[in-house]
PDB file of C-alpha atoms and ligand atoms in Angstrom:
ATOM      1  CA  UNK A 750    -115.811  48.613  93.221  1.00  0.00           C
ATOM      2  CA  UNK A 751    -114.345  49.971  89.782  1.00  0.00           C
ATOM      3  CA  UNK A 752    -115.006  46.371  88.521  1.00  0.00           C
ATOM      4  CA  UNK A 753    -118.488  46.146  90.371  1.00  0.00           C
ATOM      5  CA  UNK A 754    -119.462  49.723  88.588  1.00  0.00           C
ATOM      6  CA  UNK A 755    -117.622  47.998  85.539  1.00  0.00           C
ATOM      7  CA  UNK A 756    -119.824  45.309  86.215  1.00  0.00           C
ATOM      8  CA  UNK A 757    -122.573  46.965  86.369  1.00  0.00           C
ATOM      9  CA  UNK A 758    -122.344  49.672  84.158  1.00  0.00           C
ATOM     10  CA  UNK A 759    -121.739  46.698  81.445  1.00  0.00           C
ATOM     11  CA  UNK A 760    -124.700  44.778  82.750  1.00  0.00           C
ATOM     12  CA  UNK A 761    -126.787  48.265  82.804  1.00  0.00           C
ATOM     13  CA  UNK A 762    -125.305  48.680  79.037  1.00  0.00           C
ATOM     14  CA  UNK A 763    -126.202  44.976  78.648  1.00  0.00           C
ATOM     15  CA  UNK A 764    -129.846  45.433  79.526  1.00  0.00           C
ATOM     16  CA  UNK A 765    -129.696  48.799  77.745  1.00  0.00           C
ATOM     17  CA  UNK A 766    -128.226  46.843  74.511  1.00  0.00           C
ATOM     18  CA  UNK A 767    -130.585  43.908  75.321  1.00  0.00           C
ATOM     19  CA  UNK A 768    -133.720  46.114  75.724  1.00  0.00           C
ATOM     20  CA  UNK A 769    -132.807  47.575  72.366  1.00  0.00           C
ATOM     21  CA  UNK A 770    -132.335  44.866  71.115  1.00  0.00           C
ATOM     22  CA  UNK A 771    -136.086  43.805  72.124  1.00  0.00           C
ATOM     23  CA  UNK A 772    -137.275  47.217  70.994  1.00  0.00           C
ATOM     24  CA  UNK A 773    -135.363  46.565  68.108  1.00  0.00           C
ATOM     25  CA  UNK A 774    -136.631  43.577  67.329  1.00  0.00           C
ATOM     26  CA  UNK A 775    -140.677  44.345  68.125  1.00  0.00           C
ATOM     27  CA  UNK A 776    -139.945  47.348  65.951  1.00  0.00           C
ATOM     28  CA  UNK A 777    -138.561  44.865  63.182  1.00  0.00           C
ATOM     29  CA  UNK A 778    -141.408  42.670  63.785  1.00  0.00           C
ATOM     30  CA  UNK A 779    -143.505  45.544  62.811  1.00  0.00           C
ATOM     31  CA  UNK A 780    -141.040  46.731  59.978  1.00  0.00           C
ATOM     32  CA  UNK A 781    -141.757  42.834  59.159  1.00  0.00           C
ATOM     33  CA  UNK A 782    -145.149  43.351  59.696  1.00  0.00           C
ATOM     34  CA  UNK A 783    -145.223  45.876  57.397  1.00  0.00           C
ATOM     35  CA  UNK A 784    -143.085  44.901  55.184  1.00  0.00           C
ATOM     36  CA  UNK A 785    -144.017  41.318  54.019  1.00  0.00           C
ATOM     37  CA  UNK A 786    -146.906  43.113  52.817  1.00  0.00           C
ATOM     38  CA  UNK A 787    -144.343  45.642  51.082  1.00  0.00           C
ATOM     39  CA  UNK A 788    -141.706  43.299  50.126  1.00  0.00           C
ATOM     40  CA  UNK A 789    -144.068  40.483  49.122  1.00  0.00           C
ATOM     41  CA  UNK A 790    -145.489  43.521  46.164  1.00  0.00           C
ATOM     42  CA  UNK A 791    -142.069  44.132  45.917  1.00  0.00           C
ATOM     43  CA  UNK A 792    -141.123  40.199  45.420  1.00  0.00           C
ATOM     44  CA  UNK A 793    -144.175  39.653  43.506  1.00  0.00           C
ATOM     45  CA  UNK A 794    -143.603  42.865  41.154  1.00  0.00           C
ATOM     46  CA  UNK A 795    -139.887  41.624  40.862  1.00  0.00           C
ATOM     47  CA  UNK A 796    -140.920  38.104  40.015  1.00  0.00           C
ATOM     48  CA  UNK A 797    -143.482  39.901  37.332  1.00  0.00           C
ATOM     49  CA  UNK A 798    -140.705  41.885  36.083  1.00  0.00           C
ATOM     50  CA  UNK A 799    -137.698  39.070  35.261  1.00  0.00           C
ATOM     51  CA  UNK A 800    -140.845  36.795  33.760  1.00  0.00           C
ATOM     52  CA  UNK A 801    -141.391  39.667  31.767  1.00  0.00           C
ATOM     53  CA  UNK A 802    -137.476  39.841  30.946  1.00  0.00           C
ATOM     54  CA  UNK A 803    -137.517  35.978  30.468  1.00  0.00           C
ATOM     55  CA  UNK A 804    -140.352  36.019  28.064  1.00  0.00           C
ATOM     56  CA  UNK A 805    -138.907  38.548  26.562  1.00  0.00           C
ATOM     57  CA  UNK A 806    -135.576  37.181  26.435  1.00  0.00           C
ATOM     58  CA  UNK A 807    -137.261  34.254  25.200  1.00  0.00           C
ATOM     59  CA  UNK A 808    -139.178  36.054  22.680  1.00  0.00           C
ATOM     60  CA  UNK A 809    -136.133  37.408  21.200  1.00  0.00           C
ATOM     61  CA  UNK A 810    -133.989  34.015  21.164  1.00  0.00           C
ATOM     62  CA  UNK A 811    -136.749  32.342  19.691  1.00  0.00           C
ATOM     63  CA  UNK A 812    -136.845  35.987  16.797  1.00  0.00           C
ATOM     64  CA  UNK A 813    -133.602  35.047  16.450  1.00  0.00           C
ATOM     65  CA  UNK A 814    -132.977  31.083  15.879  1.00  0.00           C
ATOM     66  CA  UNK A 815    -136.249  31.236  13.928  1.00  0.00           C
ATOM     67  CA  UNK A 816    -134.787  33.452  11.375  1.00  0.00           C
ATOM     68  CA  UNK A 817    -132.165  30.609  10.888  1.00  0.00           C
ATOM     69  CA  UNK A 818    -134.610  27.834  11.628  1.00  0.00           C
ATOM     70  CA  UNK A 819    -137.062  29.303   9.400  1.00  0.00           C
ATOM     71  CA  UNK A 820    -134.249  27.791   6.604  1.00  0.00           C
ATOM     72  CA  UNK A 821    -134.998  24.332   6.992  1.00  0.00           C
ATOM     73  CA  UNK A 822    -132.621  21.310   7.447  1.00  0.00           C
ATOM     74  CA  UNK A 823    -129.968  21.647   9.494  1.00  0.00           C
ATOM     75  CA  UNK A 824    -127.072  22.239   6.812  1.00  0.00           C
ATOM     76  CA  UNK A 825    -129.471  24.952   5.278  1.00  0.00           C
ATOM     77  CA  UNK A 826    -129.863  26.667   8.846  1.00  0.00           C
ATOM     78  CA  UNK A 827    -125.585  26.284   8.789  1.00  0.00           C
ATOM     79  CA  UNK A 828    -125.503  27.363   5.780  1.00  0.00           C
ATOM     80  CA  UNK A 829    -127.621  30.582   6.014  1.00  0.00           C
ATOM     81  CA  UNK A 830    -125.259  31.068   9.207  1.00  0.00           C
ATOM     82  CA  UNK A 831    -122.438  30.844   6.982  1.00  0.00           C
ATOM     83  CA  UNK A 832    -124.059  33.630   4.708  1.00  0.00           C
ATOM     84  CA  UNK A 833    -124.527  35.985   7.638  1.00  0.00           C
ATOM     85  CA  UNK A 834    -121.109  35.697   8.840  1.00  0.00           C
ATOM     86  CA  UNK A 835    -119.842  36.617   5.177  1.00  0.00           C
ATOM     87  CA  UNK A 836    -121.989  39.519   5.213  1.00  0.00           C
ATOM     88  CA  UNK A 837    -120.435  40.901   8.735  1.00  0.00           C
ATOM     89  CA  UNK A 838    -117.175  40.003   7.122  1.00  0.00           C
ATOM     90  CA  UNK A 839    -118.035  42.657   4.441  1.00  0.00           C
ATOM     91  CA  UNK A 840    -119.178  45.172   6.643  1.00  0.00           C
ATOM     92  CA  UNK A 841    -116.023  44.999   8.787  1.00  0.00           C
ATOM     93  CA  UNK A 842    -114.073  45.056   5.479  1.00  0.00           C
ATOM     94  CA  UNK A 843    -116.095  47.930   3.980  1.00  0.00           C
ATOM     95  CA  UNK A 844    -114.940  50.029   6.991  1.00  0.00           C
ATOM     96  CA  UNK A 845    -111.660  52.337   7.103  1.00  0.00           C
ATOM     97  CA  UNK A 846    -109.484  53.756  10.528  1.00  0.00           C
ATOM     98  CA  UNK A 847    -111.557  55.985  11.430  1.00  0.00           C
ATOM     99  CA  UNK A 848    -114.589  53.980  11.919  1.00  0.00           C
ATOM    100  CA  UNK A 849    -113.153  52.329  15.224  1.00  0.00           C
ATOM    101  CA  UNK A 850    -116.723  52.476  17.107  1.00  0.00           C
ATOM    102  CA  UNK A 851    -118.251  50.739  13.929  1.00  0.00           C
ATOM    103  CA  UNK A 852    -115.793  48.064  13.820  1.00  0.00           C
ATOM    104  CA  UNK A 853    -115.948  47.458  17.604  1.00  0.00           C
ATOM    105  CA  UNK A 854    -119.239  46.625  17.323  1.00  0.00           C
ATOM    106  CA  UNK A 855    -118.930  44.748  14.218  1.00  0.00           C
ATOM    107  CA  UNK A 856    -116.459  42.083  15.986  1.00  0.00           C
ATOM    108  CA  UNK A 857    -118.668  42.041  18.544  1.00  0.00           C
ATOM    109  CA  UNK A 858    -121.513  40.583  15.951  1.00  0.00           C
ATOM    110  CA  UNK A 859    -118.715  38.715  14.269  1.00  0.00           C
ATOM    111  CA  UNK A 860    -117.680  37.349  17.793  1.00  0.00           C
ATOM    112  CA  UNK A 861    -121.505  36.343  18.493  1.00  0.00           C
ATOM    113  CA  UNK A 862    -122.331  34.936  15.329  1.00  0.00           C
ATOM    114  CA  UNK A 863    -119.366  32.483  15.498  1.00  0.00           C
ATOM    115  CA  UNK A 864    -119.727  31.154  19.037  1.00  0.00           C
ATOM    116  CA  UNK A 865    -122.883  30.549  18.416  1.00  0.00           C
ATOM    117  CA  UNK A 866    -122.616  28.481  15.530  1.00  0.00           C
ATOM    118  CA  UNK A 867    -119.383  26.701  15.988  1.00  0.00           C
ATOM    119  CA  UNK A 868    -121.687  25.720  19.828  1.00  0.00           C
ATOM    120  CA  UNK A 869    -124.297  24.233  17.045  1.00  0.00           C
ATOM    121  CA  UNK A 870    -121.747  22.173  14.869  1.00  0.00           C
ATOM    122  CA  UNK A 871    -119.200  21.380  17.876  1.00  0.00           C
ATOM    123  CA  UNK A 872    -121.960  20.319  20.089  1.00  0.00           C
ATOM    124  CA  UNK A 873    -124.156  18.209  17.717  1.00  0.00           C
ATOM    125  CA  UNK A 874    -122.894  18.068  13.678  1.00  0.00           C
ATOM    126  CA  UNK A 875    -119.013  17.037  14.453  1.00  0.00           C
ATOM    127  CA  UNK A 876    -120.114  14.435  17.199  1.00  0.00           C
ATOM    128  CA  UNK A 877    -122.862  12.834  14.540  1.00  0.00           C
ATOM    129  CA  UNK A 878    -120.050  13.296  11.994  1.00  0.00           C
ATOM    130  CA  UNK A 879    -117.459  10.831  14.268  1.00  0.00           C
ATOM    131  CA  UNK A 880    -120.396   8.662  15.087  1.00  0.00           C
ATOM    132  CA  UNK A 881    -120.730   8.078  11.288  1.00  0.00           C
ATOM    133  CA  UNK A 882    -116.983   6.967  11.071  1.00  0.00           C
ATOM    134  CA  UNK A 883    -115.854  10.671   9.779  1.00  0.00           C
ATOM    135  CA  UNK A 884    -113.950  11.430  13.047  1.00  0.00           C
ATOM    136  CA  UNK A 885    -110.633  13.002  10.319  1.00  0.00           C
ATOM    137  CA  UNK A 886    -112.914  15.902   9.007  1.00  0.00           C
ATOM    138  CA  UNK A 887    -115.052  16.247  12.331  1.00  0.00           C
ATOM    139  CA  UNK A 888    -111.298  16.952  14.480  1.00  0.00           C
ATOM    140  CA  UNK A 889    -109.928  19.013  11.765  1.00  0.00           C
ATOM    141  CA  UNK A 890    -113.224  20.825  11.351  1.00  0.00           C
ATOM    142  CA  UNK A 891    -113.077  21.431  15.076  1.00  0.00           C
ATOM    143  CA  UNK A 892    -109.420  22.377  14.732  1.00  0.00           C
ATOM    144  CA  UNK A 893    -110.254  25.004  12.603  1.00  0.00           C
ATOM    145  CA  UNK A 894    -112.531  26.526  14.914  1.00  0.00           C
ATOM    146  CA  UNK A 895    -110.029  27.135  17.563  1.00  0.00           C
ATOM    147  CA  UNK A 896    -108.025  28.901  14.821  1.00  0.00           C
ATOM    148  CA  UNK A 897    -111.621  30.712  14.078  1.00  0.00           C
ATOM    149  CA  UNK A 898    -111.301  32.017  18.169  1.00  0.00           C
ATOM    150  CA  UNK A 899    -107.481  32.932  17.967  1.00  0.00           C
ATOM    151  CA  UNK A 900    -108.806  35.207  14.930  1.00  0.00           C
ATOM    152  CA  UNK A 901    -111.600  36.911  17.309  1.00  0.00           C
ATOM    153  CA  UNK A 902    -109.079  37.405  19.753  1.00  0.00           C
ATOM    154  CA  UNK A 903    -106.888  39.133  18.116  1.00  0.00           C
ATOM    155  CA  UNK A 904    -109.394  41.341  16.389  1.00  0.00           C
ATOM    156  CA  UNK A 905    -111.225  42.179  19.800  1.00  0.00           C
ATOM    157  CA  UNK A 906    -107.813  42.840  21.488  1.00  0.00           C
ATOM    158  CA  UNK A 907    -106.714  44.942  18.216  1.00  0.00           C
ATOM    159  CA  UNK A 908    -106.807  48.589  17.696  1.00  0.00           C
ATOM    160  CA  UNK A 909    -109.551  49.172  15.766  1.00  0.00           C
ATOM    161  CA  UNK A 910    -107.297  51.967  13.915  1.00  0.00           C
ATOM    162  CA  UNK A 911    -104.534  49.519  13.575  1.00  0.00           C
ATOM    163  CA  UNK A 912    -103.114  49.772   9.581  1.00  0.00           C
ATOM    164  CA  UNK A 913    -103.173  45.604  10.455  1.00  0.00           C
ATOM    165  CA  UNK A 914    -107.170  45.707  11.042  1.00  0.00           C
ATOM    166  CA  UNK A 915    -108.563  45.141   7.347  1.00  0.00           C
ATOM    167  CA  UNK A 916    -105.577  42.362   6.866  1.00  0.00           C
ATOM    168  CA  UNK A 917    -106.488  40.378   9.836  1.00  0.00           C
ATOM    169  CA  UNK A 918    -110.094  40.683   8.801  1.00  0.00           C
ATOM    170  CA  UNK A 919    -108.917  39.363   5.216  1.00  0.00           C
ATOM    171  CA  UNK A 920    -106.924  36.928   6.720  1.00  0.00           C
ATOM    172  CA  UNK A 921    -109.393  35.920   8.716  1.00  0.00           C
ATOM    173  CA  UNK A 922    -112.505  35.982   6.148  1.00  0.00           C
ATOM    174  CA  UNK A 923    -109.910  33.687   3.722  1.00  0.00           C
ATOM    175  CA  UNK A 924    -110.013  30.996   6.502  1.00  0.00           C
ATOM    176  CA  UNK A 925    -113.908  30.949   6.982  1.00  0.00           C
ATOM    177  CA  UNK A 926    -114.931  31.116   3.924  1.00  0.00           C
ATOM    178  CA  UNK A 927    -112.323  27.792   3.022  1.00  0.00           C
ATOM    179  CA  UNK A 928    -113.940  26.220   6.088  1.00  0.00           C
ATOM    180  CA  UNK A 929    -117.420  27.116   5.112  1.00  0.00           C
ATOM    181  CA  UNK A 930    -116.849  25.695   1.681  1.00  0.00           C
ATOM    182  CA  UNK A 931    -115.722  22.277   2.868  1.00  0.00           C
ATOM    183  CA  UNK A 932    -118.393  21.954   5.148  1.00  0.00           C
ATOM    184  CA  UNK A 933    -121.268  22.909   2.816  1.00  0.00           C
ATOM    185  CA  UNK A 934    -119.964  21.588  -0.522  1.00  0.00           C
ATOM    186  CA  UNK A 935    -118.565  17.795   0.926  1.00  0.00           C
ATOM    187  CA  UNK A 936    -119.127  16.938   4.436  1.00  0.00           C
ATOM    188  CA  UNK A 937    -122.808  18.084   5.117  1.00  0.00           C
ATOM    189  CA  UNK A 938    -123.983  16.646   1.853  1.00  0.00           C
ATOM    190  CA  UNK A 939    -121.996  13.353   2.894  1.00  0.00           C
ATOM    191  CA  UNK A 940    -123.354  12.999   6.147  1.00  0.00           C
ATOM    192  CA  UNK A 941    -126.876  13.829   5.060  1.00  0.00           C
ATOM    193  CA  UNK A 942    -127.065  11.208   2.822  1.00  0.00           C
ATOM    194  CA  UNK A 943    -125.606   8.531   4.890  1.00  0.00           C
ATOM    195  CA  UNK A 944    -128.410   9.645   8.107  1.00  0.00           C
ATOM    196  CA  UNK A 945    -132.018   8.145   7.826  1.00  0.00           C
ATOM    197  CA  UNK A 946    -134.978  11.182   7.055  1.00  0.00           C
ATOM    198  CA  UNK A 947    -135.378  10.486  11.509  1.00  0.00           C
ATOM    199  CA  UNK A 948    -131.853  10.984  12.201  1.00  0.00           C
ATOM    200  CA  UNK A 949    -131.615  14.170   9.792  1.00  0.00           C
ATOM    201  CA  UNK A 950    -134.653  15.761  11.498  1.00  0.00           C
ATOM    202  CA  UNK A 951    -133.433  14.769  15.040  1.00  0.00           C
ATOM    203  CA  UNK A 952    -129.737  16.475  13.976  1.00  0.00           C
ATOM    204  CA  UNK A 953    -131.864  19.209  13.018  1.00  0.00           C
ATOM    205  CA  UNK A 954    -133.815  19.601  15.947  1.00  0.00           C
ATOM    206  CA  UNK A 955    -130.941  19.984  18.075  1.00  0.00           C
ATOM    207  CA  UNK A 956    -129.198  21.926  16.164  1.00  0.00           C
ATOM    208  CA  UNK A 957    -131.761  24.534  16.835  1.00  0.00           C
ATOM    209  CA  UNK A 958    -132.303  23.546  20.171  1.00  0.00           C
ATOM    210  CA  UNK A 959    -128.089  24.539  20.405  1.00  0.00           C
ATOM    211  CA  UNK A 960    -128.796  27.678  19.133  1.00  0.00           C
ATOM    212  CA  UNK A 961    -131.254  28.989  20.906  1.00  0.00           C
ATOM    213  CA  UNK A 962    -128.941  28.749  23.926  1.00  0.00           C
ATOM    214  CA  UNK A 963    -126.556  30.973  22.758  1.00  0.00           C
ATOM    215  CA  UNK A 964    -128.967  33.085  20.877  1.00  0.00           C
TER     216      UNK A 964
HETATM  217 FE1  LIG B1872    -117.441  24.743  11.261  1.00  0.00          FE
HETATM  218 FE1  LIG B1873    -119.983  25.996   9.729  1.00  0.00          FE
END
């Protein structure tokens, strides 16, 4: 009898949970009713909105490489990268302890700057550069850049009050610029001149093509 009730009481609970269910579910269908109208503005003004963030997004990457691509050939866009790091280099070194909120932000530029051009050069110069038999400069080129990241790392782990900030940046400035010197004043000018007027423009169109996905 217990068990019948049981029974019952669960099937009455049963049809109780399964008519709520169905009142549950007409009332969804009119909540869905409803809101497919409401959620398809919603969807639609969503969709509206991240285009407008895309474009925008798009707008700004496109600001941004073209103030490098505006340079030219590809070893002039490089080397007015070069020019920009050296001037965030001089910021950060024009800085003293106290300016910790300056300098965070600063790496973070620094940081930016570099990933995004060692992505151009690792991803499109150095692989031109070994396919032109000059595979010795393109791997210690590329060597150097992971020597370039241990640098960032340090600095972004760093205290930005640390007496051993404005060394590292020194340090670290010493290194580009040596790299930045190599590249511009031997191995560009080598490889350019070996590359057909075709190959230089195609090296130069995805170069910026490189760039504008990490801009
Ligand atoms: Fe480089
Ligand atoms: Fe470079």
């Amino acid at each position: 009898m217990a068990t019948r009730t049981s029974n019952r009481s669960n099937n009455s609970r049963s049809n109780e949970t399964s008519g709520n269910r169905g009142g549950n579910r007409s009332r969804s269908n009119e909540r869905s009713a409803f809101s497919w109208g409401d959620s398809g503005a919603l969807v639609g003004a969503a969709i509206a909105g991240a285009a407008i963030a895309v474009a925008a997004n798009l707008g700004r990457k496109a600001a941004m490489q073209g103030m490098s691509a505006a340079a030219g050939d590809w070893d002039e866009v490089l080397a007015a990268e070069h020019d920009m790091t050296m001037m965030i280099f001089d910021k950060l070194l024009a800085t003293d302890d106290a300016q910790t909120f300056k300098r965070t932000m600063l790496v973070k530029k620094l940081t930016h700057a570099l990933d995004k051009h060692a992505h151009e050069e690792e991803h499109v110069v150095y692989p031109a550069l070994r396919e032109a038999n000059e595979a010795h400069d393109a791997d210690l080129l590329e060597g150097e850049h992971g020597y370039v990241k241990t640098f960032l790392y340090d600095l972004n782990e760093m205290a930005k009050d640390s007496p051993e900030f404005l060394p590292k940046v020194r340090e670290f400035r010493t290194l580009v610029a040596a790299h930045a010197q190599m590249e511009e004043e031997q191995v560009f000018p080598r490889l350019k001149q070996g590359l057909s007027e075709e190959q230089n423009a195609r090296i130069t169109t995805l170069v910026n093509k490189e760039g504008f996905k990490m801009a």
